[in-house]
Tab-separated table of C-alpha atoms in Angstrom:
chain	number	residue	atom	x	y	z
A	217	UNK	CA	38.634	-4.877	-3.134
A	218	UNK	CA	38.632	-1.345	-4.547
A	219	UNK	CA	35.275	-1.931	-6.228
A	220	UNK	CA	33.700	-3.250	-3.043
A	221	UNK	CA	34.933	-0.270	-1.020
A	222	UNK	CA	33.689	2.160	-3.656
A	223	UNK	CA	30.244	0.571	-3.560
A	224	UNK	CA	30.092	0.681	0.226
A	225	UNK	CA	31.124	4.327	0.139
A	226	UNK	CA	28.448	5.083	-2.470
A	227	UNK	CA	25.793	3.383	-0.354
A	228	UNK	CA	26.719	5.401	2.723
A	229	UNK	CA	26.805	8.613	0.690
A	230	UNK	CA	23.445	7.930	-0.941
A	231	UNK	CA	21.778	7.122	2.372
A	232	UNK	CA	23.107	10.310	3.960
A	233	UNK	CA	22.312	12.596	1.019
A	234	UNK	CA	18.876	11.205	0.288
A	235	UNK	CA	17.828	10.965	3.908
A	236	UNK	CA	18.582	14.569	4.697
A	237	UNK	CA	17.444	15.789	1.303
A	238	UNK	CA	14.035	14.193	1.782
A	239	UNK	CA	13.718	15.364	5.343
A	240	UNK	CA	13.915	11.823	6.682
A	241	UNK	CA	15.381	10.689	9.951
A	242	UNK	CA	16.362	7.068	10.425
A	243	UNK	CA	15.774	6.422	14.097
A	244	UNK	CA	16.627	3.356	16.115
A	245	UNK	CA	14.293	4.680	18.798
A	246	UNK	CA	11.996	7.554	17.911
A	247	UNK	CA	11.484	8.365	21.586
A	248	UNK	CA	15.070	9.582	21.656
A	249	UNK	CA	14.398	12.182	18.952
A	250	UNK	CA	13.190	14.820	21.347
A	251	UNK	CA	11.093	15.236	24.448
A	252	UNK	CA	7.890	16.937	23.358
A	253	UNK	CA	5.617	18.784	25.810
A	254	UNK	CA	2.151	17.250	26.039
A	255	UNK	CA	0.463	20.317	24.560
A	256	UNK	CA	2.715	20.103	21.482
A	257	UNK	CA	2.160	16.419	20.773
A	258	UNK	CA	0.108	15.379	17.771
A	259	UNK	CA	-3.097	13.805	19.074
A	260	UNK	CA	-4.199	10.788	17.062
A	261	UNK	CA	-6.824	8.079	16.791
A	262	UNK	CA	-6.488	4.674	15.166
A	263	UNK	CA	-9.423	3.273	13.173
A	264	UNK	CA	-9.080	-0.475	12.829
A	265	UNK	CA	-6.592	-2.078	15.191
A	266	UNK	CA	-5.957	-5.619	14.011
A	267	UNK	CA	-2.667	-6.581	12.352
A	268	UNK	CA	-1.582	-3.521	10.415
A	269	UNK	CA	-3.464	-1.109	12.661
A	270	UNK	CA	-1.673	-2.488	15.680
A	271	UNK	CA	1.731	-2.068	14.022
A	272	UNK	CA	1.050	1.517	13.024
A	273	UNK	CA	-0.388	2.631	16.330
A	274	UNK	CA	2.547	1.136	18.259
A	275	UNK	CA	5.065	2.687	15.890
A	276	UNK	CA	3.558	6.159	16.113
A	277	UNK	CA	2.730	5.963	19.825
A	278	UNK	CA	6.364	5.078	20.522
A	279	UNK	CA	7.412	8.448	19.156
A	280	UNK	CA	7.952	11.283	21.599
A	281	UNK	CA	5.795	13.682	19.602
A	282	UNK	CA	2.619	11.597	19.109
A	283	UNK	CA	-0.102	10.367	21.438
A	284	UNK	CA	-3.240	8.337	20.800
A	285	UNK	CA	-6.389	9.501	22.504
A	286	UNK	CA	-8.715	6.995	20.815
A	287	UNK	CA	-8.756	3.433	19.618
A	288	UNK	CA	-11.695	2.651	17.331
A	289	UNK	CA	-12.706	-0.739	16.016
A	290	UNK	CA	-16.001	-2.396	15.162
A	291	UNK	CA	-14.939	-5.390	17.272
A	292	UNK	CA	-15.108	-4.439	20.950
A	293	UNK	CA	-13.515	-7.747	21.971
A	294	UNK	CA	-10.189	-6.216	20.916
A	295	UNK	CA	-10.429	-3.245	23.237
A	296	UNK	CA	-8.833	-4.661	26.374
A	297	UNK	CA	-5.774	-6.204	24.712
A	298	UNK	CA	-5.196	-3.434	22.168
A	299	UNK	CA	-5.831	-0.748	24.753
A	300	UNK	CA	-3.120	-2.248	26.955
A	301	UNK	CA	-0.735	-2.518	23.998
A	302	UNK	CA	-1.259	1.124	23.169
A	303	UNK	CA	-0.937	2.222	26.794
A	304	UNK	CA	2.352	0.332	27.084
A	305	UNK	CA	3.634	2.098	23.968
A	306	UNK	CA	2.812	5.579	25.267
A	307	UNK	CA	3.995	5.502	28.847
A	308	UNK	CA	0.795	4.213	30.395
A	309	UNK	CA	-1.668	6.641	28.799
A	310	UNK	CA	-4.791	4.595	28.093
A	311	UNK	CA	-6.878	5.365	25.010
A	312	UNK	CA	-10.632	5.745	24.930
A	313	UNK	CA	-12.175	2.873	22.955
A	314	UNK	CA	-15.045	3.372	20.513
A	315	UNK	CA	-16.897	1.011	18.173
A	316	UNK	CA	-18.127	3.787	15.897
A	317	UNK	CA	-15.160	5.805	14.648
A	318	UNK	CA	-17.434	8.671	13.636
A	319	UNK	CA	-17.756	9.690	17.278
A	320	UNK	CA	-13.976	10.132	17.363
A	321	UNK	CA	-14.103	12.583	14.471
A	322	UNK	CA	-16.327	14.872	16.535
A	323	UNK	CA	-13.465	15.549	18.959
A	324	UNK	CA	-11.703	18.744	17.878
A	325	UNK	CA	-8.609	17.809	19.883
A	326	UNK	CA	-7.801	14.946	17.486
A	327	UNK	CA	-5.283	16.145	14.889
A	328	UNK	CA	-4.892	12.997	12.789
A	329	UNK	CA	-6.281	9.511	12.275
A	330	UNK	CA	-4.688	6.261	11.190
A	331	UNK	CA	-7.022	4.114	9.062
A	332	UNK	CA	-6.270	0.395	8.910
A	333	UNK	CA	-9.682	-1.072	8.144
A	334	UNK	CA	-10.513	-3.545	5.352
A	335	UNK	CA	-10.186	-1.942	1.904
A	336	UNK	CA	-13.848	-1.085	1.390
A	337	UNK	CA	-13.775	1.331	4.337
A	338	UNK	CA	-10.552	3.187	3.429
A	339	UNK	CA	-12.113	5.934	1.323
A	340	UNK	CA	-15.329	6.546	3.284
A	341	UNK	CA	-13.351	6.835	6.520
A	342	UNK	CA	-10.651	9.012	4.944
A	343	UNK	CA	-13.163	11.413	3.415
A	344	UNK	CA	-15.106	11.708	6.677
A	345	UNK	CA	-11.839	12.416	8.496
A	346	UNK	CA	-10.820	15.104	5.983
A	347	UNK	CA	-14.219	16.754	6.311
A	348	UNK	CA	-13.805	16.725	10.092
A	349	UNK	CA	-10.483	18.564	9.761
A	350	UNK	CA	-8.206	15.606	10.501
A	351	UNK	CA	-5.013	14.644	8.710
A	352	UNK	CA	-4.976	11.040	7.568
A	353	UNK	CA	-2.650	8.076	7.301
A	354	UNK	CA	-4.615	5.499	5.306
A	355	UNK	CA	-3.426	1.993	4.613
A	356	UNK	CA	-2.978	0.698	1.085
A	357	UNK	CA	-4.681	0.296	-1.255
A	358	UNK	CA	-6.181	3.765	-1.092
A	359	UNK	CA	-9.456	2.794	-2.752
A	360	UNK	CA	-11.899	-0.010	-3.410
A	361	UNK	CA	-12.569	1.167	-6.981
A	362	UNK	CA	-11.372	3.732	-9.552
A	363	UNK	CA	-13.902	6.447	-8.750
A	364	UNK	CA	-13.272	6.477	-5.009
A	365	UNK	CA	-9.655	7.544	-5.300
A	366	UNK	CA	-10.424	10.798	-7.096
A	367	UNK	CA	-13.074	11.604	-4.465
A	368	UNK	CA	-10.439	11.256	-1.750
A	369	UNK	CA	-7.997	13.515	-3.572
A	370	UNK	CA	-10.696	16.175	-3.871
A	371	UNK	CA	-11.662	15.833	-0.208
A	372	UNK	CA	-8.036	16.224	0.875
A	373	UNK	CA	-7.457	19.288	-1.293
A	374	UNK	CA	-10.775	20.960	-0.492
A	375	UNK	CA	-10.205	20.587	3.245
A	376	UNK	CA	-6.456	21.289	3.141
A	377	UNK	CA	-5.616	17.941	4.707
A	378	UNK	CA	-2.441	15.867	4.684
A	379	UNK	CA	-3.239	12.347	3.443
A	380	UNK	CA	-0.404	9.821	3.460
A	381	UNK	CA	-1.087	6.436	1.840
A	382	UNK	CA	0.601	3.408	3.397
A	383	UNK	CA	2.866	2.667	0.438
A	384	UNK	CA	5.947	3.114	2.575
A	385	UNK	CA	8.479	2.138	-0.099
A	386	UNK	CA	8.361	5.778	-1.240
A	387	UNK	CA	10.050	6.770	2.033
A	388	UNK	CA	12.924	4.275	1.780
A	389	UNK	CA	16.343	5.890	1.132
A	390	UNK	CA	17.453	2.877	-0.913
A	391	UNK	CA	14.473	3.297	-3.250
A	392	UNK	CA	15.211	7.003	-3.571
A	393	UNK	CA	18.742	6.019	-4.577
A	394	UNK	CA	17.383	3.561	-7.152
A	395	UNK	CA	15.201	6.295	-8.637
A	396	UNK	CA	18.149	8.699	-8.820
A	397	UNK	CA	20.256	5.995	-10.510
A	398	UNK	CA	17.556	5.612	-13.162
A	399	UNK	CA	16.970	9.360	-13.560
A	400	UNK	CA	20.702	9.897	-14.016
A	401	UNK	CA	20.495	7.639	-17.063
A	402	UNK	CA	22.765	4.940	-15.684
A	403	UNK	CA	20.335	2.152	-16.569
A	404	UNK	CA	19.985	3.505	-20.095
A	405	UNK	CA	16.749	3.568	-22.055
A	406	UNK	CA	13.941	1.615	-20.384
A	407	UNK	CA	11.074	0.042	-22.290
A	408	UNK	CA	10.095	-2.880	-20.033
A	409	UNK	CA	9.315	-3.259	-16.321
A	410	UNK	CA	8.102	-6.533	-14.835
A	411	UNK	CA	6.317	-6.591	-11.463
A	412	UNK	CA	5.709	-9.752	-9.424
A	413	UNK	CA	3.477	-10.759	-6.524
A	414	UNK	CA	3.841	-14.480	-5.849
A	415	UNK	CA	3.034	-16.455	-2.735
A	416	UNK	CA	0.842	-19.201	-1.287
A	417	UNK	CA	-2.716	-18.222	-0.358
A	418	UNK	CA	-5.112	-21.110	-0.711
A	419	UNK	CA	-8.829	-20.941	-1.312
A	420	UNK	CA	-11.112	-21.360	1.699
A	421	UNK	CA	-14.412	-23.182	2.189
A	422	UNK	CA	-17.764	-21.497	1.809
A	423	UNK	CA	-19.781	-21.386	5.025
A	424	UNK	CA	-23.421	-20.462	5.678
A	425	UNK	CA	-24.407	-17.076	7.037
A	426	UNK	CA	-24.666	-16.953	10.810
A	427	UNK	CA	-24.937	-14.634	13.771
A	428	UNK	CA	-21.867	-12.390	14.193
A	429	UNK	CA	-19.403	-13.084	17.018
A	430	UNK	CA	-20.063	-11.374	20.313
A	431	UNK	CA	-18.695	-7.833	20.333
A	432	UNK	CA	-18.647	-7.386	16.551
A	433	UNK	CA	-20.798	-4.659	15.007
A	434	UNK	CA	-21.311	-6.413	11.654
A	435	UNK	CA	-23.564	-3.683	10.290
A	436	UNK	CA	-20.750	-1.191	10.730
A	437	UNK	CA	-18.120	-3.623	9.436
A	438	UNK	CA	-20.111	-4.188	6.237
A	439	UNK	CA	-20.534	-0.429	5.928
A	440	UNK	CA	-20.766	0.855	2.325
A	441	UNK	CA	-20.867	-2.633	0.793
A	442	UNK	CA	-24.186	-4.199	-0.271
A	443	UNK	CA	-26.408	-5.567	2.492
A	444	UNK	CA	-25.192	-8.972	3.655
A	445	UNK	CA	-25.692	-11.110	6.740
A	446	UNK	CA	-22.629	-12.020	8.754
A	447	UNK	CA	-20.511	-14.672	7.069
A	448	UNK	CA	-17.300	-15.951	8.638
A	449	UNK	CA	-15.651	-16.626	5.268
A	450	UNK	CA	-16.168	-13.013	4.223
A	451	UNK	CA	-15.141	-11.621	7.604
A	452	UNK	CA	-11.835	-13.517	7.656
A	453	UNK	CA	-11.040	-13.493	3.930
A	454	UNK	CA	-12.520	-10.244	2.652
A	455	UNK	CA	-9.458	-9.712	0.413
A	456	UNK	CA	-10.910	-12.211	-2.089
A	457	UNK	CA	-14.451	-10.841	-2.469
A	458	UNK	CA	-15.213	-8.130	-5.017
A	459	UNK	CA	-17.535	-6.212	-2.683
A	460	UNK	CA	-14.716	-5.656	-0.209
A	461	UNK	CA	-11.443	-5.683	-2.129
A	462	UNK	CA	-9.880	-6.505	-5.485
A	463	UNK	CA	-7.818	-9.598	-4.793
A	464	UNK	CA	-4.092	-9.624	-4.238
A	465	UNK	CA	-3.205	-7.360	-7.151
A	466	UNK	CA	-4.547	-4.456	-5.071
A	467	UNK	CA	-4.217	-5.940	-1.589
A	468	UNK	CA	-0.483	-6.687	-1.644
A	469	UNK	CA	0.610	-6.142	-5.232
A	470	UNK	CA	-0.144	-2.432	-4.905
A	471	UNK	CA	3.168	-2.020	-3.041
A	472	UNK	CA	5.133	-3.214	-6.063
A	473	UNK	CA	2.929	-1.451	-8.624
A	474	UNK	CA	3.298	1.843	-6.791
A	475	UNK	CA	7.062	1.448	-6.423
A	476	UNK	CA	7.472	0.436	-10.072
A	477	UNK	CA	5.349	3.336	-11.318
A	478	UNK	CA	7.410	5.771	-9.238
A	479	UNK	CA	10.795	4.353	-10.253
A	480	UNK	CA	9.868	4.337	-13.940
A	481	UNK	CA	8.413	7.850	-13.776
A	482	UNK	CA	5.061	7.036	-15.375
A	483	UNK	CA	1.593	8.273	-14.476
A	484	UNK	CA	-1.527	7.004	-16.292
A	485	UNK	CA	-1.528	3.967	-18.602
A	486	UNK	CA	-2.772	4.369	-22.170
A	487	UNK	CA	-4.237	0.874	-22.163
A	488	UNK	CA	-4.652	-2.061	-19.807
A	489	UNK	CA	-5.177	-5.742	-20.487
A	490	UNK	CA	-5.496	-8.517	-17.905
A	491	UNK	CA	-6.296	-12.196	-17.938
A	492	UNK	CA	-6.208	-14.954	-15.353
A	493	UNK	CA	-8.332	-17.414	-13.417
A	494	UNK	CA	-9.313	-18.822	-10.068
A	495	UNK	CA	-7.888	-22.277	-10.790
A	496	UNK	CA	-8.507	-23.521	-7.258
A	497	UNK	CA	-12.285	-23.432	-7.446
A	498	UNK	CA	-12.891	-25.519	-4.318
A	499	UNK	CA	-13.908	-22.688	-2.064
A	500	UNK	CA	-15.616	-19.317	-1.715
A	501	UNK	CA	-12.980	-16.944	-3.152
A	502	UNK	CA	-14.073	-14.802	-6.095
A	503	UNK	CA	-10.854	-13.075	-7.155
A	504	UNK	CA	-8.148	-14.797	-9.263
A	505	UNK	CA	-5.311	-16.861	-7.876
A	506	UNK	CA	-3.314	-16.420	-11.101
A	507	UNK	CA	-3.388	-13.145	-12.993
A	508	UNK	CA	-1.284	-11.357	-15.583
A	509	UNK	CA	-1.752	-7.709	-16.530
A	510	UNK	CA	-0.089	-5.494	-19.108
A	511	UNK	CA	-0.014	-1.710	-18.762
A	512	UNK	CA	0.983	0.348	-21.784
A	513	UNK	CA	2.564	3.742	-21.106
A	514	UNK	CA	4.340	6.079	-23.505
A	515	UNK	CA	7.509	4.181	-24.508
A	516	UNK	CA	7.143	1.675	-21.649
A	517	UNK	CA	5.419	-1.641	-21.090
A	518	UNK	CA	4.797	-2.736	-17.510
A	519	UNK	CA	3.606	-6.240	-16.708
A	520	UNK	CA	2.245	-7.655	-13.458
A	521	UNK	CA	2.279	-11.350	-12.560
A	522	UNK	CA	0.270	-12.825	-9.681
A	523	UNK	CA	0.421	-16.398	-8.387
A	524	UNK	CA	-1.124	-17.609	-5.136
A	525	UNK	CA	-0.170	-21.283	-5.510
A	526	UNK	CA	3.622	-20.924	-5.333
A	527	UNK	CA	4.819	-21.700	-1.781
A	528	UNK	CA	8.476	-21.720	-2.855
A	529	UNK	CA	8.370	-18.002	-3.641
A	530	UNK	CA	9.675	-16.039	-0.668
A	531	UNK	CA	8.712	-12.613	0.623
A	532	UNK	CA	11.511	-10.639	2.246
A	533	UNK	CA	11.556	-11.578	5.924
A	534	UNK	CA	12.587	-9.354	8.872
A	535	UNK	CA	16.135	-10.742	8.907
A	536	UNK	CA	16.654	-9.725	5.291
A	537	UNK	CA	14.910	-6.378	5.751
A	538	UNK	CA	17.092	-5.362	8.684
A	539	UNK	CA	20.499	-6.556	7.478
A	540	UNK	CA	22.895	-6.301	4.556
A	541	UNK	CA	21.337	-9.168	2.611
A	542	UNK	CA	19.922	-9.321	-0.903
A	543	UNK	CA	17.079	-11.674	-1.831
A	544	UNK	CA	17.625	-14.655	-4.098
A	545	UNK	CA	16.010	-12.757	-6.946
A	546	UNK	CA	14.550	-15.680	-8.962
A	547	UNK	CA	12.506	-16.712	-5.920
A	548	UNK	CA	11.812	-13.305	-4.451
A	549	UNK	CA	8.014	-13.106	-4.307
A	550	UNK	CA	7.667	-9.331	-4.563
A	551	UNK	CA	10.433	-8.230	-6.899
A	552	UNK	CA	10.520	-5.599	-9.620
A	553	UNK	CA	12.665	-6.038	-12.730
A	554	UNK	CA	13.525	-2.918	-14.748
A	555	UNK	CA	15.186	-3.615	-18.093
A	556	UNK	CA	17.366	-0.814	-19.466
A	557	UNK	CA	19.712	-0.709	-22.420
A	558	UNK	CA	22.689	-0.648	-20.014
A	559	UNK	CA	21.571	-3.300	-17.533
A	560	UNK	CA	18.732	-4.816	-15.571
A	561	UNK	CA	17.794	-3.588	-12.091
A	562	UNK	CA	16.234	-5.939	-9.552
A	563	UNK	CA	14.420	-4.104	-6.745
A	564	UNK	CA	13.011	-5.639	-3.572
A	565	UNK	CA	10.275	-3.862	-1.655
A	566	UNK	CA	10.247	-3.243	2.114
A	567	UNK	CA	14.010	-3.262	2.590
A	568	UNK	CA	15.006	-5.780	-0.088
A	569	UNK	CA	17.555	-3.445	-1.645
A	570	UNK	CA	18.517	-3.332	-5.333
A	571	UNK	CA	21.176	-4.591	-7.685
A	572	UNK	CA	22.024	-3.778	-11.294
A	573	UNK	CA	23.400	-6.555	-13.488
A	574	UNK	CA	25.186	-6.102	-16.803
A	575	UNK	CA	26.350	-8.755	-19.292
A	576	UNK	CA	28.103	-11.690	-17.626
A	577	UNK	CA	31.865	-12.213	-17.818
A	578	UNK	CA	33.259	-15.733	-17.823
A	579	UNK	CA	29.696	-16.927	-17.174
A	580	UNK	CA	29.762	-15.133	-13.822
A	581	UNK	CA	27.312	-12.378	-12.890
A	582	UNK	CA	28.556	-8.809	-13.002
A	583	UNK	CA	26.987	-6.366	-10.550
A	584	UNK	CA	27.331	-2.797	-11.797
A	585	UNK	CA	25.905	-1.161	-8.699
A	586	UNK	CA	23.857	-2.113	-5.647
A	587	UNK	CA	22.425	-0.872	-2.403
A	588	UNK	CA	21.080	-2.686	0.630
A	589	UNK	CA	17.743	-1.665	2.065
A	590	UNK	CA	16.002	-1.331	5.393
A	591	UNK	CA	12.322	-1.659	6.316
A	592	UNK	CA	10.894	1.844	5.674
A	593	UNK	CA	7.994	1.950	8.154
A	594	UNK	CA	9.743	4.358	10.602
A	595	UNK	CA	10.749	6.640	7.709
A	596	UNK	CA	7.203	6.749	6.352
A	597	UNK	CA	5.724	7.530	9.746
A	598	UNK	CA	8.373	10.218	10.268
A	599	UNK	CA	7.445	11.758	6.925
A	600	UNK	CA	3.744	11.789	7.884
A	601	UNK	CA	4.433	13.526	11.192
A	602	UNK	CA	6.775	16.045	9.576
A	603	UNK	CA	4.142	16.900	6.949
A	604	UNK	CA	1.427	17.374	9.570
A	605	UNK	CA	3.608	20.142	10.971
A	606	UNK	CA	4.991	21.597	7.714
A	607	UNK	CA	1.807	21.140	5.607
A	608	UNK	CA	3.960	19.929	2.719
A	609	UNK	CA	2.693	17.035	0.613
A	610	UNK	CA	3.934	13.685	1.967
A	611	UNK	CA	6.003	11.131	0.074
A	612	UNK	CA	2.942	8.968	-0.645
A	613	UNK	CA	0.443	11.763	-1.139
A	614	UNK	CA	-3.145	10.774	-1.855
A	615	UNK	CA	-2.829	11.719	-5.551
A	616	UNK	CA	0.058	9.289	-5.953
A	617	UNK	CA	-1.808	6.574	-4.091
A	618	UNK	CA	-4.860	7.103	-6.273
A	619	UNK	CA	-2.954	6.820	-9.553
A	620	UNK	CA	-1.207	3.640	-8.456
A	621	UNK	CA	-4.432	2.025	-7.244
A	622	UNK	CA	-5.965	2.764	-10.656
A	623	UNK	CA	-3.569	0.227	-12.193
A	624	UNK	CA	-4.917	-2.628	-10.113
A	625	UNK	CA	-8.540	-1.577	-10.482
A	626	UNK	CA	-8.292	-1.239	-14.273
A	627	UNK	CA	-6.598	-4.623	-14.516
A	628	UNK	CA	-9.443	-6.176	-12.540
A	629	UNK	CA	-12.051	-4.576	-14.798
A	630	UNK	CA	-10.307	-6.076	-17.829
A	631	UNK	CA	-10.097	-9.456	-16.101
A	632	UNK	CA	-13.787	-9.413	-15.141
A	633	UNK	CA	-14.699	-8.642	-18.747
A	634	UNK	CA	-12.841	-11.696	-20.012
A	635	UNK	CA	-9.527	-10.036	-20.766
A	636	UNK	CA	-10.841	-7.067	-22.719
A	637	UNK	CA	-8.294	-4.418	-23.656
A	638	UNK	CA	-9.239	-1.112	-22.051
A	639	UNK	CA	-8.173	2.221	-23.495
A	640	UNK	CA	-7.748	4.809	-20.760
A	641	UNK	CA	-7.800	8.597	-20.906
A	642	UNK	CA	-5.713	9.890	-18.026
A	643	UNK	CA	-6.864	13.478	-18.423
A	644	UNK	CA	-10.515	12.623	-17.810
A	645	UNK	CA	-9.773	9.422	-15.859
A	646	UNK	CA	-12.266	7.525	-17.986
A	647	UNK	CA	-12.233	4.253	-19.891
A	648	UNK	CA	-12.723	5.268	-23.508
A	649	UNK	CA	-15.803	4.165	-25.479
A	650	UNK	CA	-16.703	1.248	-23.199
A	651	UNK	CA	-19.882	1.760	-21.196
A	652	UNK	CA	-19.797	-1.842	-19.961
A	653	UNK	CA	-16.333	-1.378	-18.473
A	654	UNK	CA	-17.369	1.917	-16.874
A	655	UNK	CA	-20.049	0.038	-14.923
A	656	UNK	CA	-17.176	-1.421	-12.870
A	657	UNK	CA	-15.609	2.007	-12.337
A	658	UNK	CA	-17.458	2.475	-9.058
A	659	UNK	CA	-20.053	0.704	-6.946
A	660	UNK	CA	-23.588	0.502	-8.287
A	661	UNK	CA	-24.622	2.160	-5.032
A	662	UNK	CA	-23.343	2.881	-1.535
A	663	UNK	CA	-25.392	1.819	1.460
A	664	UNK	CA	-26.709	4.687	3.537
A	665	UNK	CA	-25.390	6.250	5.662
A	666	UNK	CA	-21.922	5.186	4.454
A	667	UNK	CA	-21.904	6.905	1.067
A	668	UNK	CA	-18.849	8.578	-0.443
A	669	UNK	CA	-19.114	12.293	-1.121
A	670	UNK	CA	-16.053	14.526	-1.232
């Protein structure tokens, strides 16, 4: 009983210390934080308002210190429903709806934008917003390719903009506690970290090109990607086409890669090797459904394992995220395993908590330390708003988002070259002595007028 009470006390202490130390506020209802006069509210626009965009705009609009003036999406059929959702979240104030987000950037009254488009638009939209003097919350992954990320960092710094990447695990008090536990040496010497991203995501049938649905500006949706007629398979499953994304290692796995890189305190890999396959070939998907990558850092190996044909692997659901529950680690789809000389730490993203196991006693598991988690979206949004006002770098600053995205992009380059080992120079951010690999470092070209220029 004494041990249990000590652990509960430690958890409460860590949450309190880390929350205040990081400038975080855990709010059940952000509206209750303070009543903010209209002229002191942060005026925002959302760019892309489907699933994740809707969640972010509702979360921020529900705060007392934020208001959305614009809702931008290439699909005008969303305007009525999303406009009502946003109005309901901000006490009846209706947003102006625009198909071309660039017209929103012309409004000097807009302080910040939230970008939740498909991956291939993240960097062009973020750079345009920085150049227009807007602060930016951009969904993960930051970039479509290696080169784009550095351009975004430069645009943010040159224009003195706050850019928060949507890797919200960096704002979770329980993850901050895990990092402190590691930094304090309690896990011992660490030479191996294993990262997992396992789920069920089946291939999908190829379909012929067709006319776009009514209300959709396909030209704008396609944006910087190569010219292509509307195709429903691409529109609905862009995550699995190289022109628009990099498969699930960067789409969803970036959350775990970013968290693992942060917890382990590593920056650029010295080398990267990745192999895999699209085993389910009956369909249009281009990216792998099984993939393994190895990242070599100084004194640390990090591996990444992807499976998209494992329906028994379970992502942390809302009940787990919002309660004192740990995942069943062997079947947790998005876990991180950090192996130290004093124990192994299992970490769950998005509120999954963490536990440290040492050698068993009497064949029973021994938990050295643990901490429950909570879903960190409100914390991450709070951090973004605080940094807009303070001008301090946010928890998931663009530089951090760029370096984490590099891991997935480099792994994909290795995979696309048949599993070639890539040597990487972090100082120059170049693949060493491999001109063929460098051809994948960025797009061959960007379609006008959607080019990327910091």
